[in-house]
Short mmCIF file of C-alpha atoms and ligand atoms in Angstrom, two decimals:
data_model
loop_
_atom_site.label_atom_id
_atom_site.label_comp_id
_atom_site.label_asym_id
_atom_site.label_seq_id
_atom_site.Cartn_x
_atom_site.Cartn_y
_atom_site.Cartn_z
CA MET A 118 0.22 0.00 0.10
CA SER A 119 1.14 3.44 -1.18
CA GLU A 120 2.12 5.33 1.81
CA LYS A 121 -0.11 8.22 3.42
CA LYS A 122 -1.09 11.91 1.93
CA LYS A 123 -0.37 14.09 4.25
CA LEU A 124 -2.54 17.16 4.87
CA PHE A 125 -2.30 20.20 6.87
CA ILE A 126 -5.67 22.40 7.54
CA LYS A 127 -5.20 25.31 9.40
CA THR A 128 -8.40 27.20 10.92
CA TYR A 129 -9.21 31.21 10.90
CA GLY A 130 -12.94 32.36 12.39
CA CYS A 131 -15.80 30.96 14.09
CA GLN A 132 -16.46 27.17 15.72
CA MET A 133 -18.48 26.48 12.46
CA ASN A 134 -15.12 26.59 10.72
CA VAL A 135 -13.37 24.74 13.62
CA TYR A 136 -16.46 21.83 13.26
CA ASP A 137 -16.23 21.56 9.00
CA SER A 138 -12.29 21.61 9.43
CA GLU A 139 -12.97 18.30 11.35
CA ARG A 140 -15.48 17.11 8.61
CA MET A 141 -13.12 18.14 5.89
CA GLY A 142 -9.96 16.27 7.35
CA GLU A 143 -12.25 13.27 7.63
CA THR A 144 -13.63 13.36 4.22
CA LEU A 145 -9.98 13.74 2.77
CA GLY A 146 -8.97 10.67 5.40
CA ALA A 147 -11.33 8.23 3.38
CA GLU A 148 -9.53 9.31 0.46
CA GLY A 149 -5.78 8.30 1.60
CA TYR A 150 -4.98 11.59 3.93
CA VAL A 151 -3.51 11.93 7.46
CA THR A 152 -3.65 15.28 9.03
CA THR A 153 -0.44 16.78 10.37
CA GLU A 154 0.63 19.37 12.05
CA LYS A 155 3.85 20.31 10.49
CA VAL A 156 3.24 22.09 7.28
CA GLU A 157 6.83 21.24 6.26
CA GLU A 158 5.71 17.36 5.34
CA ALA A 159 2.39 18.30 4.05
CA ASP A 160 1.39 17.37 0.43
CA MET A 161 -1.88 19.52 0.76
CA ILE A 162 -2.23 22.54 2.88
CA LEU A 163 -5.40 23.83 3.17
CA LEU A 164 -6.50 27.00 4.58
CA ASN A 165 -10.24 27.28 6.06
CA THR A 166 -10.81 31.21 5.88
CA CYS A 167 -13.20 33.95 7.88
CA HIS A 168 -14.32 36.98 5.75
CA ILE A 169 -16.17 38.57 8.95
CA ARG A 170 -13.74 41.54 9.20
CA GLU A 171 -10.97 43.02 6.37
CA LYS A 172 -8.05 42.14 8.62
CA ALA A 173 -9.10 38.25 8.39
CA ALA A 174 -9.63 38.14 4.97
CA GLU A 175 -6.45 40.33 4.02
CA LYS A 176 -4.37 37.81 6.45
CA ILE A 177 -5.16 34.73 3.84
CA TYR A 178 -3.31 36.25 1.28
CA SER A 179 0.07 37.12 3.42
CA GLU A 180 -0.05 33.15 4.84
CA LEU A 181 -0.30 31.89 1.08
CA GLY A 182 2.43 33.67 0.48
CA ARG A 183 4.43 32.54 3.16
CA PHE A 184 4.19 29.24 1.23
CA ARG A 185 5.86 29.87 -1.67
CA PRO A 186 9.10 28.05 -0.80
CA LEU A 187 7.53 24.88 0.44
CA LYS A 188 5.60 24.79 -3.13
CA ASP A 189 9.04 25.35 -4.96
CA ALA A 190 10.74 22.59 -2.87
CA LYS A 191 7.61 20.12 -3.77
CA PRO A 192 5.85 21.05 -6.91
CA ASP A 193 3.29 18.12 -6.08
CA LEU A 194 2.16 20.11 -3.28
CA LYS A 195 -1.57 21.12 -3.61
CA ILE A 196 -2.49 23.86 -1.99
CA GLY A 197 -6.48 25.03 -0.73
CA VAL A 198 -8.68 27.89 0.15
CA ALA A 199 -12.04 26.86 2.06
CA GLY A 200 -14.46 28.67 3.99
CA CYS A 201 -15.73 32.41 4.09
CA VAL A 202 -12.98 34.00 1.74
CA ALA A 203 -13.19 30.91 -0.47
CA GLN A 204 -17.20 31.66 -1.00
CA ALA A 205 -16.82 35.92 -1.08
CA GLU A 206 -13.79 35.89 -3.86
CA GLY A 207 -13.78 32.71 -5.80
CA ALA A 208 -11.87 32.82 -8.79
CA GLU A 209 -10.34 36.09 -7.59
CA ILE A 210 -8.15 34.66 -5.26
CA ILE A 211 -6.80 32.12 -7.87
CA ALA A 212 -6.28 35.22 -10.15
CA ARG A 213 -4.56 36.90 -7.43
CA GLN A 214 -2.60 33.92 -5.82
CA PRO A 215 -1.75 31.51 -8.78
CA MET A 216 -0.38 29.09 -6.48
CA VAL A 217 -4.17 28.40 -5.45
CA ASP A 218 -4.95 25.04 -6.41
CA LEU A 219 -8.19 24.84 -5.23
CA VAL A 220 -11.07 26.99 -3.89
CA VAL A 221 -14.23 25.20 -2.17
CA GLY A 222 -17.18 27.07 -0.37
CA PRO A 223 -18.28 26.19 2.86
CA GLN A 224 -21.31 24.86 1.29
CA SER A 225 -19.64 22.61 -0.98
CA TYR A 226 -17.04 20.56 0.58
CA HIS A 227 -18.53 17.47 0.49
CA ARG A 228 -17.12 17.46 -3.22
CA LEU A 229 -13.62 17.51 -2.11
CA PRO A 230 -12.65 14.48 -3.32
CA GLU A 231 -13.71 14.93 -6.44
CA LEU A 232 -11.97 18.40 -6.40
CA GLU A 233 -8.86 17.04 -5.16
CA LYS A 234 -8.77 14.17 -8.15
CA LYS A 235 -8.81 17.56 -10.14
CA ALA A 236 -6.09 19.43 -8.45
CA ARG A 237 -3.77 16.42 -8.57
CA ALA A 238 -4.45 16.36 -12.49
CA GLY A 239 -2.90 19.58 -12.71
CA GLU A 240 -6.32 21.30 -13.00
CA LYS A 241 -7.82 24.56 -11.08
CA ALA A 242 -10.06 23.16 -9.22
CA LEU A 243 -13.39 25.79 -7.99
CA ASP A 244 -16.60 25.20 -6.22
CA THR A 245 -18.48 27.87 -4.62
CA ASP A 246 -22.17 26.72 -5.37
CA PHE A 247 -24.99 26.58 -2.94
CA PRO A 248 -25.76 23.43 -4.06
CA GLU A 249 -29.08 21.44 -4.00
CA GLU A 250 -28.21 18.38 -2.16
CA ASP A 251 -27.33 18.50 1.94
CA LYS A 252 -23.43 18.20 2.28
CA PHE A 253 -24.07 16.74 5.13
CA ASP A 254 -25.94 13.68 3.72
CA HIS A 255 -22.82 13.36 1.19
CA LEU A 256 -19.98 13.63 3.79
CA LYS A 257 -18.36 10.66 4.44
CA ALA A 258 -19.21 8.95 7.90
CA ARG A 259 -17.21 9.70 10.80
CA PRO A 260 -14.53 7.51 12.00
CA LYS A 261 -15.42 5.84 15.40
CA ALA A 262 -11.53 6.49 17.13
CA LYS A 263 -12.31 7.87 20.99
CA ARG A 264 -11.95 11.33 20.95
CA GLY A 265 -12.03 14.52 23.52
CA PRO A 266 -14.45 14.95 26.05
CA THR A 267 -15.88 17.89 23.91
CA ALA A 268 -16.78 18.42 20.45
CA PHE A 269 -18.79 21.16 18.24
CA LEU A 270 -21.75 19.80 16.63
CA THR A 271 -22.98 22.08 13.81
CA VAL A 272 -27.03 21.71 13.57
CA GLN A 273 -27.96 25.24 11.65
CA GLU A 274 -26.07 26.76 9.35
CA GLY A 275 -26.66 29.90 7.60
CA CYS A 276 -27.87 33.85 8.32
CA ASP A 277 -31.21 35.61 6.82
CA LYS A 278 -31.04 38.29 9.44
CA PHE A 279 -29.08 40.89 7.00
CA CYS A 280 -27.18 42.56 9.92
CA ALA A 281 -26.18 46.01 7.56
CA PHE A 282 -22.21 45.04 8.59
CA CYS A 283 -22.26 41.48 8.23
CA VAL A 284 -20.83 39.23 5.46
CA VAL A 285 -22.47 35.93 6.91
CA PRO A 286 -25.71 36.00 4.86
CA TYR A 287 -23.42 35.82 1.55
CA THR A 288 -20.79 34.02 2.29
CA ARG A 289 -23.17 30.78 4.25
CA GLY A 290 -25.89 31.45 2.83
CA ALA A 291 -30.03 31.43 3.90
CA GLU A 292 -30.79 29.51 7.09
CA VAL A 293 -30.84 25.66 6.95
CA SER A 294 -31.22 23.36 9.74
CA ARG A 295 -30.54 19.56 10.29
CA PRO A 296 -32.94 17.42 10.82
CA ALA A 297 -33.35 16.41 14.27
CA SER A 298 -32.94 12.55 13.46
CA ARG A 299 -29.36 13.40 12.40
CA VAL A 300 -28.52 15.17 15.12
CA MET A 301 -29.19 12.79 17.51
CA GLY A 302 -27.49 10.14 14.96
CA GLU A 303 -23.80 12.14 15.34
CA ALA A 304 -24.42 13.12 19.12
CA HIS A 305 -24.98 9.62 20.33
CA ASP A 306 -21.68 8.59 18.11
CA LEU A 307 -19.78 11.71 19.52
CA VAL A 308 -21.16 10.41 23.22
CA GLU A 309 -19.55 6.74 22.18
CA ARG A 310 -16.32 8.37 21.38
CA GLY A 311 -15.92 9.85 24.68
CA VAL A 312 -17.46 12.92 24.44
CA ARG A 313 -19.56 14.42 27.61
CA GLU A 314 -19.89 17.99 26.29
CA ILE A 315 -21.43 19.08 23.17
CA THR A 316 -21.64 22.55 21.93
CA LEU A 317 -24.72 23.36 19.20
CA LEU A 318 -23.52 25.58 16.49
CA GLY A 319 -25.12 27.66 14.10
CA GLN A 320 -24.96 30.75 12.89
CA ASN A 321 -28.01 31.69 14.02
CA VAL A 322 -28.65 28.36 16.62
CA ASN A 323 -31.38 29.71 17.98
CA ALA A 324 -33.54 29.70 14.93
CA TYR A 325 -33.07 25.90 14.51
CA ASN A 326 -36.10 24.68 13.26
CA GLY A 327 -35.05 20.81 12.52
CA HIS A 328 -37.07 19.68 15.22
CA GLU A 329 -41.04 20.70 15.78
CA ALA A 330 -40.20 21.75 18.99
CA GLY A 331 -37.31 24.34 17.94
CA LEU A 332 -33.82 24.31 19.26
CA ALA A 333 -35.34 23.92 23.02
CA GLY A 334 -36.89 20.40 21.86
CA LEU A 335 -33.66 18.74 20.30
CA ILE A 336 -32.36 20.31 23.32
CA ARG A 337 -34.29 18.26 25.48
CA ASP A 338 -33.68 15.05 23.71
CA LEU A 339 -30.31 15.78 23.88
CA ALA A 340 -30.55 16.31 27.39
CA ALA A 341 -31.55 12.29 27.37
CA ILE A 342 -28.87 10.48 26.20
CA ASP A 343 -27.17 8.78 28.70
CA GLY A 344 -23.43 9.96 28.96
CA LEU A 345 -23.99 13.15 27.46
CA GLU A 346 -23.21 15.89 30.93
CA ARG A 347 -23.32 18.83 29.09
CA ILE A 348 -25.09 20.84 26.28
CA ARG A 349 -24.05 24.26 25.02
CA PHE A 350 -25.10 26.24 22.00
CA THR A 351 -23.51 29.55 20.32
CA THR A 352 -24.38 31.69 18.56
CA SER A 353 -28.25 33.20 19.17
CA HIS A 354 -29.86 36.21 17.79
CA PRO A 355 -31.93 37.74 20.57
CA ASN A 356 -35.24 37.76 18.48
CA ASP A 357 -34.81 34.44 18.52
CA MET A 358 -34.72 33.53 21.85
CA ASP A 359 -38.49 32.16 22.32
CA ASP A 360 -40.17 31.28 25.67
CA ALA A 361 -39.38 27.68 25.01
CA LEU A 362 -35.39 27.84 24.88
CA ILE A 363 -35.79 30.44 27.84
CA ALA A 364 -37.61 27.80 29.90
CA ALA A 365 -35.18 25.24 28.95
CA HIS A 366 -32.32 27.50 30.99
CA GLY A 367 -34.48 26.74 33.76
CA GLU A 368 -35.80 23.56 33.58
CA VAL A 369 -32.98 21.12 31.57
CA GLU A 370 -30.00 20.05 34.14
CA LYS A 371 -27.75 19.63 31.37
CA LEU A 372 -27.71 22.70 29.49
CA MET A 373 -25.10 24.95 31.12
CA PRO A 374 -25.87 28.78 32.81
CA TYR A 375 -24.05 30.55 29.79
CA LEU A 376 -25.37 31.99 26.72
CA HIS A 377 -23.60 34.42 23.59
CA LEU A 378 -26.60 36.65 23.14
CA PRO A 379 -24.62 39.38 21.03
CA VAL A 380 -26.20 42.75 21.24
CA GLN A 381 -24.03 45.08 19.18
CA SER A 382 -25.11 48.61 20.39
CA GLY A 383 -26.81 49.84 23.38
CA SER A 384 -28.23 53.28 20.62
CA ASP A 385 -31.57 52.47 19.50
CA ARG A 386 -30.64 54.34 16.16
CA ILE A 387 -27.18 52.43 15.53
CA LEU A 388 -29.41 49.58 16.25
CA LYS A 389 -31.84 50.17 13.64
CA ALA A 390 -29.47 51.34 11.23
CA MET A 391 -27.45 47.76 11.55
CA ASN A 392 -31.39 46.00 11.25
CA ARG A 393 -31.19 44.49 14.31
CA LYS A 394 -34.68 44.83 14.55
CA HIS A 395 -34.66 45.17 18.14
CA THR A 396 -33.99 47.76 20.83
CA ALA A 397 -31.99 48.06 23.55
CA GLU A 398 -34.53 48.13 25.93
CA GLN A 399 -35.97 44.81 24.66
CA TYR A 400 -33.05 43.41 24.71
CA ILE A 401 -32.64 44.28 28.51
CA ARG A 402 -36.12 42.90 29.42
CA LEU A 403 -35.17 39.71 27.45
CA ILE A 404 -31.93 39.54 29.92
CA GLU A 405 -34.14 39.85 32.75
CA ARG A 406 -36.49 36.98 31.67
CA ILE A 407 -33.54 34.66 31.14
CA ARG A 408 -31.99 35.14 34.10
CA ASP A 409 -35.57 34.69 36.01
CA ALA A 410 -35.24 30.94 34.40
CA ARG A 411 -31.42 30.70 35.79
CA PRO A 412 -30.61 33.49 37.72
CA ASP A 413 -26.96 32.17 37.89
CA LEU A 414 -26.60 32.52 33.87
CA LEU A 415 -23.39 33.91 32.89
CA LEU A 416 -23.88 36.62 29.79
CA SER A 417 -21.49 36.95 27.01
CA GLY A 418 -21.74 39.35 24.16
CA ASP A 419 -20.51 40.98 21.08
CA PHE A 420 -19.75 44.70 20.24
CA ILE A 421 -19.26 46.45 17.67
CA VAL A 422 -17.89 50.24 17.95
CA GLY A 423 -17.41 52.79 15.10
CA PHE A 424 -20.33 51.83 12.60
CA PRO A 425 -20.81 54.78 10.38
CA GLY A 426 -22.85 57.95 12.01
CA GLU A 427 -22.19 56.29 15.59
CA THR A 428 -21.78 59.82 17.77
CA ASP A 429 -20.49 59.87 20.88
CA GLN A 430 -23.81 59.62 22.59
CA ASP A 431 -24.77 56.47 20.76
CA PHE A 432 -21.51 55.18 22.46
CA GLU A 433 -22.12 56.07 25.67
CA ASP A 434 -25.49 54.52 25.21
CA THR A 435 -23.53 51.01 24.49
CA LEU A 436 -21.42 51.93 27.71
CA GLY A 437 -24.56 52.26 29.85
CA LEU A 438 -26.00 49.15 28.29
CA ILE A 439 -23.36 47.02 29.11
CA GLU A 440 -23.33 48.79 32.53
CA THR A 441 -27.09 47.75 33.11
CA VAL A 442 -27.04 43.92 31.52
CA GLY A 443 -23.53 42.91 33.01
CA TYR A 444 -20.99 40.71 31.32
CA GLY A 445 -19.04 38.03 32.21
CA GLN A 446 -17.29 37.57 29.15
CA ALA A 447 -17.47 39.29 25.70
CA TYR A 448 -15.78 40.08 22.29
CA SER A 449 -15.46 43.41 20.77
CA PHE A 450 -14.07 44.69 17.38
CA LYS A 451 -13.86 48.00 15.93
CA TYR A 452 -16.44 48.61 12.88
CA SER A 453 -14.72 46.80 9.33
CA SER A 454 -16.55 47.98 6.07
CA ARG A 455 -17.39 44.83 4.00
CA PRO A 456 -17.67 45.04 0.77
CA GLY A 457 -21.40 44.48 -1.01
CA THR A 458 -22.80 44.81 2.71
CA PRO A 459 -25.32 47.54 2.89
CA ALA A 460 -23.30 49.68 5.73
CA ALA A 461 -20.29 49.80 3.47
CA GLU A 462 -21.76 52.57 1.15
CA LYS A 463 -21.82 54.88 4.19
CA PRO A 464 -19.34 57.14 5.34
CA GLU A 465 -17.21 55.89 8.04
CA VAL A 466 -16.24 56.80 11.58
CA ALA A 467 -12.64 57.93 12.14
CA GLU A 468 -10.21 55.24 12.99
CA ASP A 469 -8.57 57.11 15.86
CA LEU A 470 -12.30 57.69 16.99
CA LYS A 471 -12.63 53.85 16.91
CA ASP A 472 -10.07 53.22 18.68
CA SER A 473 -10.73 55.67 21.33
CA ARG A 474 -13.78 54.00 22.18
CA LEU A 475 -12.79 50.20 21.47
CA GLN A 476 -9.82 50.85 24.61
CA ARG A 477 -12.93 52.21 26.53
CA LEU A 478 -15.61 49.40 25.76
CA GLN A 479 -12.82 46.80 26.25
CA ALA A 480 -11.88 48.22 29.70
CA LEU A 481 -15.21 48.39 30.79
CA LEU A 482 -15.83 44.80 29.34
CA ARG A 483 -12.46 43.49 31.33
CA ASP A 484 -13.48 44.96 34.73
CA GLN A 485 -16.84 43.17 34.45
CA GLN A 486 -15.20 40.04 33.38
CA ARG A 487 -12.69 39.93 36.16
CA ALA A 488 -15.44 40.92 38.88
CA ALA A 489 -17.47 38.04 37.40
CA GLN A 490 -14.55 35.55 37.75
CA ASP A 491 -13.44 36.88 40.82
CA ALA A 492 -16.80 36.63 42.59
CA MET A 493 -16.41 32.45 41.77
CA VAL A 494 -13.77 32.39 44.68
CA GLY A 495 -15.47 30.15 47.49
CA ARG A 496 -17.84 28.93 45.41
CA LYS A 497 -18.47 24.81 44.34
CA VAL A 498 -18.21 24.26 40.80
CA LYS A 499 -18.25 21.44 38.60
CA VAL A 500 -15.52 21.35 35.96
CA LEU A 501 -15.39 18.52 33.30
CA LEU A 502 -11.50 18.03 33.06
CA GLU A 503 -10.10 18.44 29.50
CA LYS A 504 -6.59 18.02 29.94
CA SER A 505 -3.50 17.99 32.01
CA GLY A 506 -2.12 21.07 33.48
CA ARG A 507 1.67 22.40 33.86
CA LEU A 508 2.69 20.81 36.93
CA GLU A 509 2.85 17.37 38.48
CA GLY A 510 -0.55 15.83 38.90
CA GLN A 511 -2.36 19.00 37.84
CA MET A 512 -5.79 18.73 35.21
CA VAL A 513 -7.41 21.67 33.35
CA GLY A 514 -10.91 22.19 32.46
CA LYS A 515 -13.90 24.31 31.91
CA SER A 516 -16.50 25.19 34.77
CA GLU A 517 -20.48 25.12 33.63
CA TYR A 518 -19.59 28.87 33.51
CA LEU A 519 -17.06 28.31 30.94
CA HIS A 520 -14.48 29.40 33.29
CA ALA A 521 -10.96 27.61 32.72
CA VAL A 522 -10.25 26.04 36.06
CA HIS A 523 -6.96 24.44 37.30
CA MET A 524 -6.41 21.90 40.39
CA GLN A 525 -4.49 18.85 41.79
CA ALA A 526 -6.22 15.82 40.41
CA GLU A 527 -4.47 12.79 41.55
CA GLY A 528 -6.80 10.12 40.73
CA LEU A 529 -9.03 11.78 37.90
CA SER A 530 -8.53 11.80 34.52
CA ARG A 531 -9.71 13.46 31.27
CA GLY A 532 -13.60 13.36 30.60
CA ASP A 533 -14.03 12.87 34.77
CA ILE A 534 -16.84 15.87 36.14
CA ALA A 535 -14.68 16.87 39.22
CA GLU A 536 -16.15 18.70 42.31
CA VAL A 537 -14.26 21.38 42.96
CA ARG A 538 -14.28 24.62 45.57
CA VAL A 539 -12.52 27.70 43.76
CA VAL A 540 -9.59 29.26 46.22
CA SER A 541 -8.27 31.80 43.80
CA SER A 542 -9.26 33.86 40.72
CA ASN A 543 -6.02 34.08 38.58
CA SER A 544 -5.45 36.82 35.55
CA ASN A 545 -7.45 34.46 33.03
CA SER A 546 -8.37 31.23 35.38
CA LEU A 547 -9.53 30.05 38.14
CA THR A 548 -7.69 27.28 40.38
CA GLY A 549 -9.63 25.16 42.91
CA GLU A 550 -9.74 21.95 45.26
CA ILE A 551 -11.35 18.99 44.71
CA CYS A 552 -14.33 18.75 47.23
CA ALA A 553 -13.49 16.23 49.64
CA ASP A 554 -16.83 15.07 49.98
N1 SAH B 774 -24.41 35.21 14.09
C1 SAH B 774 -23.65 35.78 15.16
C2 SAH B 774 -22.43 36.23 14.82
C3 SAH B 774 -21.67 36.55 13.55
S1 SAH B 774 -20.36 37.29 13.49
C4 SAH B 774 -24.76 36.79 15.39
O1 SAH B 774 -25.13 37.58 14.98
O2 SAH B 774 -24.26 37.29 16.69
C5 SAH B 774 -19.28 37.20 14.58
C6 SAH B 774 -19.49 39.05 15.30
O3 SAH B 774 -18.38 39.62 14.39
C7 SAH B 774 -20.67 39.57 15.29
O4 SAH B 774 -21.29 39.38 16.38
C8 SAH B 774 -20.37 41.40 15.04
O5 SAH B 774 -20.17 41.69 16.76
C9 SAH B 774 -18.84 40.89 14.67
N2 SAH B 774 -19.07 41.79 13.15
C10 SAH B 774 -19.60 40.69 12.01
N3 SAH B 774 -19.31 41.68 11.37
C11 SAH B 774 -18.59 42.56 11.23
C12 SAH B 774 -18.18 43.84 10.88
N4 SAH B 774 -17.98 43.74 9.50
N5 SAH B 774 -17.20 44.38 11.62
C13 SAH B 774 -16.53 44.31 12.56
N6 SAH B 774 -17.49 42.91 13.42
C14 SAH B 774 -18.18 42.57 12.73
FE1 SF4 B 775 -24.45 38.65 10.83
FE2 SF4 B 775 -26.68 39.92 11.77
FE3 SF4 B 775 -26.43 37.12 10.55
FE4 SF4 B 775 -25.64 37.30 13.27
S1 SF4 B 775 -27.54 37.81 12.88
S2 SF4 B 775 -24.66 36.22 10.80
S3 SF4 B 775 -24.37 39.53 12.90
S4 SF4 B 775 -26.06 38.91 9.71
FE1 F3S B 776 -15.68 34.01 9.99
FE2 F3S B 776 -17.65 32.78 7.92
FE3 F3S B 776 -17.38 32.12 10.61
S1 F3S B 776 -17.08 34.83 7.78
S2 F3S B 776 -17.01 33.82 11.89
S3 F3S B 776 -15.67 31.41 9.45
S4 F3S B 776 -19.37 31.94 8.82
#
């Protein structure tokens, strides 16, 4: 038998790309590839890319340039671009960087085997269709090998929301949900392979409609799987946070008390211009209702500063919303103009203003994050052990609230859930002690 070819995959962007990279690796695995961590020994390099902000997209071209010496040394090396830049730019990628052999969008990567053959035959291989067929029905079955205790599972893709700044509806297409029966099948397989925590993924995961009772229905069915201990989901849109899902947060024990619910801005004027279709007040009321159902919920969010037309007052309103809500975790970005989106037509806020606003916003969010983490000291948490720590006998895992927790864990192993008392709060993690009782 000939020696296996080596595949190097580098992933940018969101968790959905992480999931897709896994599936692409498995699909090419069935074609005789094994994945490698070492780019120098690769027979194929695949960049799974993100188009969300200009910096993320431009980085791909400098990265590709770095592969030049590898390609010169090994002419058989094939270079592919997958993901959202592939979808957005298609053949332009090859025009700009002729070294690229293969371009595949996020909805057509089940066709990788044919594309790989075409590239091996010396042709340029391009597929950025939104095909009729469901890629998940055409992907190779997932392997049965043991794996780590946490996994992502994509249940919904695409977005119909068309926020004025965002490329996702164009790169990922319309909202589609995978049927609940398929999701359940994949979840059972993951649990058999050692997974104890599943994070359900979707660009708008709470718009999931592959189950008659929506995402809440799917979560309740998943919670009945023996051996699956924890369920999370991300990312959600405030307008799709229905009563059933709120109730699930109060009732389903396996659903973790952590919610990523981006609001982007605290100014009604800007929310309107962003096409978010809700007000700041509606968001705040929604958070109150979710916290009524699950009082210890740790809330996470996304914010954009310097959206076109954002005034000092609009920005103050965003700071005000953050003060009112209180976030345990958050991601914040300077607005980046994206070609083809409605906001790209509008005059931009000056760069130095965007910078100073981002700094103020991040300082506030950092304080809140720190306070939420410090407030865990003295509390008992359950930690899903994920890997060994740096010290002998030490392990690291995540609490229910997604805080990283370090502890001495003699006798315990990866995948165990330890009851831990938090003893100190460090810059980016907690330290705990296993509870004796
Ligand atoms: N579907 C998710 C997140 C999509 S992208 C949602 O609706 O919340 C992740 C985050 O990137 C967004 O929440 C937003 O804060 C940020 N983002 C998207 N487009 C951006 C742009 N053009 N400039 C800056 N940040 C952007
Ligand atoms: Fe982008 Fe808005 Fe859709 Fe989120 S909801 S993916 S921010 S268009
Ligand atoms: Fe980026 Fe595409 Fe995800 S643009 S954030 S990789 S959906």
